[in-house]
Short mmCIF file of C-alpha atoms in Angstrom, two decimals:
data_model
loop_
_atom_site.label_atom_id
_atom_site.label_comp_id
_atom_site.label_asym_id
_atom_site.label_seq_id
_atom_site.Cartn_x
_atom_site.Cartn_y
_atom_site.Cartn_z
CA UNK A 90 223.98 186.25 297.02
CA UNK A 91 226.05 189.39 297.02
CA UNK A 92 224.82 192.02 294.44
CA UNK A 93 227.10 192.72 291.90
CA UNK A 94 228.38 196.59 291.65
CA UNK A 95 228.11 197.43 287.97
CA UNK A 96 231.04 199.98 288.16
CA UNK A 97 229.63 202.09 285.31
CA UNK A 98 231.82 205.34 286.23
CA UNK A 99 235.10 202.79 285.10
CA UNK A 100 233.38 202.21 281.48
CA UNK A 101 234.12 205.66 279.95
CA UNK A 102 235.28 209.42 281.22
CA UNK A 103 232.50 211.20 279.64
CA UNK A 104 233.56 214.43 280.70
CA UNK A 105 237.08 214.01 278.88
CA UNK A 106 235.27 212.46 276.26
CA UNK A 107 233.14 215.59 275.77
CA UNK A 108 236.17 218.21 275.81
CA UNK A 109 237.85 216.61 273.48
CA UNK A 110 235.21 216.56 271.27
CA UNK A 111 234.13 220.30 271.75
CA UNK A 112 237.99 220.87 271.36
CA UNK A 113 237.70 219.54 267.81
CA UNK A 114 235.89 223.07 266.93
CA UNK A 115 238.52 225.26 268.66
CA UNK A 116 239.59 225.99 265.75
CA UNK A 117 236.82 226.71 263.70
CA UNK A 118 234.85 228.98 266.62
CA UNK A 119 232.91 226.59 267.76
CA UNK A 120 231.78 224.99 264.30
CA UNK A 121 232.02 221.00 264.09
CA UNK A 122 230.12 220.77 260.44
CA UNK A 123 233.84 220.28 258.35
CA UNK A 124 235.32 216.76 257.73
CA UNK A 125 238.09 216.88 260.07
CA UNK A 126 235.94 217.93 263.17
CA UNK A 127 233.40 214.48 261.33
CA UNK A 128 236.54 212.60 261.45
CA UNK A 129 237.94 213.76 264.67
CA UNK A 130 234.65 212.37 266.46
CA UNK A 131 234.29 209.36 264.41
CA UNK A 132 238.06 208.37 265.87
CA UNK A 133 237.18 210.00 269.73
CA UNK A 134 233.88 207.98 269.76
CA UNK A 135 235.19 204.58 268.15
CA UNK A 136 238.14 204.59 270.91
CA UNK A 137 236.01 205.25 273.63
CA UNK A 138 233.90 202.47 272.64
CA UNK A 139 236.53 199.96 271.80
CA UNK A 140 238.03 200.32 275.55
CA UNK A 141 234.88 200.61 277.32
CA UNK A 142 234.00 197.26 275.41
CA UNK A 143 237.39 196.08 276.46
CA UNK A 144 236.63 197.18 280.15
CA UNK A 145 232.74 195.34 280.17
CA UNK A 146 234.62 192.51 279.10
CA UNK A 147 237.15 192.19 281.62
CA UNK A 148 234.50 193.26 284.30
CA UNK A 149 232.76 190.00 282.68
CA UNK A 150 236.06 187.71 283.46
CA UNK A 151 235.61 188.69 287.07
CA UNK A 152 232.01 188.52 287.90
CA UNK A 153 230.70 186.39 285.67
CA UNK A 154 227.33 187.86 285.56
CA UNK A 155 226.05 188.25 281.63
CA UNK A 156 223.43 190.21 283.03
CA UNK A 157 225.95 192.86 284.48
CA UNK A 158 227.56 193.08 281.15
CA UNK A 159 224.58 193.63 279.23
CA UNK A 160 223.72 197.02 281.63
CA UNK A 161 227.04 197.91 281.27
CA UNK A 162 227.25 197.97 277.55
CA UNK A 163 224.06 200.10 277.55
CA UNK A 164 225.18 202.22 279.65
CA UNK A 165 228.40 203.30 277.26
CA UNK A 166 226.06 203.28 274.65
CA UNK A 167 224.00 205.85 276.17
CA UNK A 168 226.76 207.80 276.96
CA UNK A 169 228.31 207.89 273.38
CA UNK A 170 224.38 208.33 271.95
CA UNK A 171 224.32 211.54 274.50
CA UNK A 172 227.61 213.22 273.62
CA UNK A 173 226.82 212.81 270.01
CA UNK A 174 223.38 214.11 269.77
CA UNK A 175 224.79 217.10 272.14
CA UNK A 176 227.80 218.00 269.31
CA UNK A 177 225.37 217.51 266.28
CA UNK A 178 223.16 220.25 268.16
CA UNK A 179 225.22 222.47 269.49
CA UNK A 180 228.62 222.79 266.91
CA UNK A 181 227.34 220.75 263.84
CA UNK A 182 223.27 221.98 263.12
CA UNK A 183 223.18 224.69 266.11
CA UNK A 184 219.94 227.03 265.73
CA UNK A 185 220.64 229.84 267.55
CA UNK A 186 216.53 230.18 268.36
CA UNK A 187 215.27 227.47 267.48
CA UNK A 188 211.20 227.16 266.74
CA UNK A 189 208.62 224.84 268.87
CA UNK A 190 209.31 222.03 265.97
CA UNK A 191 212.86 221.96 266.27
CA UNK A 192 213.22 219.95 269.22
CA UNK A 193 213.46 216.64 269.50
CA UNK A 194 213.96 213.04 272.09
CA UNK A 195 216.27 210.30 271.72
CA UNK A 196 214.65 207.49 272.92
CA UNK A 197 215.75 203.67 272.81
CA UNK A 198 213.39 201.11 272.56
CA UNK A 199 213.70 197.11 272.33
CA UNK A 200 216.24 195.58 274.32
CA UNK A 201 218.09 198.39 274.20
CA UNK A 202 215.13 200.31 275.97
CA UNK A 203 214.72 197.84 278.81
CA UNK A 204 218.74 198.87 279.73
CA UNK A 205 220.58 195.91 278.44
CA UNK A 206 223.03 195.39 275.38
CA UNK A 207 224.32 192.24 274.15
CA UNK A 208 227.84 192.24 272.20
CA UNK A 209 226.39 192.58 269.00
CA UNK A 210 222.75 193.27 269.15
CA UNK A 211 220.90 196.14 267.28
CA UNK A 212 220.41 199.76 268.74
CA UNK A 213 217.29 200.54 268.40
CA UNK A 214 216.54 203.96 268.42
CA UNK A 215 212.88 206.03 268.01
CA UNK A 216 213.52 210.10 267.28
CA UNK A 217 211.03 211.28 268.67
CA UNK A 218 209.51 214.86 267.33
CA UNK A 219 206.68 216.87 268.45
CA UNK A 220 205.31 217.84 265.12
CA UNK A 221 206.41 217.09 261.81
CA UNK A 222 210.27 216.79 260.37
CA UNK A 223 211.75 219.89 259.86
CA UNK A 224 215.11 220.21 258.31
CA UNK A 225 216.77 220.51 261.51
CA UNK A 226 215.36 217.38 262.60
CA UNK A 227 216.38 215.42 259.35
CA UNK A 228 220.05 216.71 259.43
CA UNK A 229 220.15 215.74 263.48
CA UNK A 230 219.04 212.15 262.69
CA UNK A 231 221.14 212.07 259.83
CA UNK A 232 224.66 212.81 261.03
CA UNK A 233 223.82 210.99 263.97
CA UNK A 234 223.16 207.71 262.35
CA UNK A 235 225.88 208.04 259.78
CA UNK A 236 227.95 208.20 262.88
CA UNK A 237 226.95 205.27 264.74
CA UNK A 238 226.84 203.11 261.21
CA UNK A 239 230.41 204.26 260.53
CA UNK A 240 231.21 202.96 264.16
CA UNK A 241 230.44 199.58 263.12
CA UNK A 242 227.10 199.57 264.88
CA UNK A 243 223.50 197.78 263.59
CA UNK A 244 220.59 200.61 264.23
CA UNK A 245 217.29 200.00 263.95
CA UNK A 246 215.32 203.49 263.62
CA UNK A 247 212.38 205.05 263.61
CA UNK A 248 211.92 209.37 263.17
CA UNK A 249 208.00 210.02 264.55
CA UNK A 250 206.43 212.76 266.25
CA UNK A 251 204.11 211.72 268.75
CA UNK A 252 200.72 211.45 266.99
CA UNK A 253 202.38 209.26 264.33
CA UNK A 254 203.13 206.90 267.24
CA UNK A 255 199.89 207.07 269.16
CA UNK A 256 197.84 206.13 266.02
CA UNK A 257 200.59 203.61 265.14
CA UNK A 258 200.54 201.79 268.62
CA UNK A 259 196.60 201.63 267.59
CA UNK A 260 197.15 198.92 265.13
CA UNK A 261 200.85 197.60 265.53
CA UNK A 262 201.35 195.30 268.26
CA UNK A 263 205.28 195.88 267.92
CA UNK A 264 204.98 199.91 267.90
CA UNK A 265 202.61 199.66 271.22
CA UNK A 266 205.56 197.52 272.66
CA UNK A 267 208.26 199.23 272.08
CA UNK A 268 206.30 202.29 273.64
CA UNK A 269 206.17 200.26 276.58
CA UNK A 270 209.91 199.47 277.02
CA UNK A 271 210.68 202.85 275.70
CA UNK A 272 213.46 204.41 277.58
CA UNK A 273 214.67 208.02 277.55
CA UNK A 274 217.73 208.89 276.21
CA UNK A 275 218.47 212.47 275.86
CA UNK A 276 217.10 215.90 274.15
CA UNK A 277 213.95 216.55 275.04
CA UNK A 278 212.37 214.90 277.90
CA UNK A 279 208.68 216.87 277.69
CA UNK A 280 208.39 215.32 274.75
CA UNK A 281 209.14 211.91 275.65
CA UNK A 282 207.48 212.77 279.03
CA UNK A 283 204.08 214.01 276.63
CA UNK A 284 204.37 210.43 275.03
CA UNK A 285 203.75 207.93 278.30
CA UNK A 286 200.84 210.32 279.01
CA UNK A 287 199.22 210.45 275.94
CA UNK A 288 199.53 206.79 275.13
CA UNK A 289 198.46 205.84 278.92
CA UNK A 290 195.43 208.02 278.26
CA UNK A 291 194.66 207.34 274.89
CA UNK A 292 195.59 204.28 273.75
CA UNK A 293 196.41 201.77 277.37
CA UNK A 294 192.94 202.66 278.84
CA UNK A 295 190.73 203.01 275.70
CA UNK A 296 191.97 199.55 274.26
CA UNK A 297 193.00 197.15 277.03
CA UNK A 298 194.73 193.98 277.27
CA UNK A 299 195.83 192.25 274.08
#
């Protein structure tokens, strides 16, 4: 059986996508924190994702492969996840030098993490920090889940810093799997990088098989 080209490059121009949103501060020197920049991505980011749905489902028509789809529609939901964490940090809640706690990973976890989307299902999303929540953080997570909510989009969320989820994963059978299907998204990848390690060393090895 032939494998089946997922064509993700034909879901959404991410490059475009980006300049137009950075083009939204033009204006403004480079700051996207006013309404009308807000509403100028809200409408970028709900068209993008409105024809890249269309595209999935006309790719779906063709191959007929569900499993296809599903990749596909994660994959233009990492791409719109990306390009908004990127304008919240850099033209919306930019630090200019920012401190060791103000950095943070975008990681999806539950089905979302293992790389596949049905029409429909919830985006689950862990923020992951390396300390604890700075204001930074909390107006990062903030705009970017008003976003996605005003996009018509079911989030599931969690905002932890990595010892919150070791000694979660501990006790919480859930939490210690969706460590194990967590996939990186964007931001900081030592950080998500720090978390494998640390819960391979600490946790997988020290407690075993449930």
């Amino acid at each position: 059986m032939a494998r089946i080209s997922l064509k993700l490059d034909e879901l959404i121009d991410i490059q475009a996508l980006r300049c137009e949103m950075t083009a939204l501060t033009v204006a403004t020197a480079g700051d996207g924190s006013g309404k009308a920049a807000r509403a100028g991505v809200l409408q970028l980011l709900k068209g993008r994702l409105t024809a890249g749905r269309s595209i999935a489902e006309r790719m779906l028509m063709d191959d007929g492969s569900g499993t296809a789809c599903a990749a596909r529609l994660s994959h233009l939901m990492d791409e719109i996840i990306r390009a908004l964490y990127d304008f919240a940090a850099t033209h919306v809640y930019r630090v200019k030098n920012p401190s060791s706690a103000e950095r943070m990973a975008v990681v999806a976890v539950g089905g979302y993490g293992r790389g596949t989307l049905a029409p429909g299902s919830d985006i689950d999303l862990l923020f992951l920090l390396p300390y604890k929540q700075t204001p930074w953080g909390e107006q990062i997570v903030e705009y970017m889940l008003y976003i996605l909510w005003d996009l018509g989009l079911k989030v599931g969320h969690a905002t932890r810093n990595i010892d919150e989820c070791l000694r979660l994963s501990r006790t919480d059978i859930t939490i210690r799997t969706s460590i194990l299907e967590a996939r990186f998204l964007w931001g900081e990848q030592k950080l998500y990088d720090e978390l494998l390690q640390r819960f391979d060393r600490e946790v997988v090895r020290t407690t075993g098989p449930e």
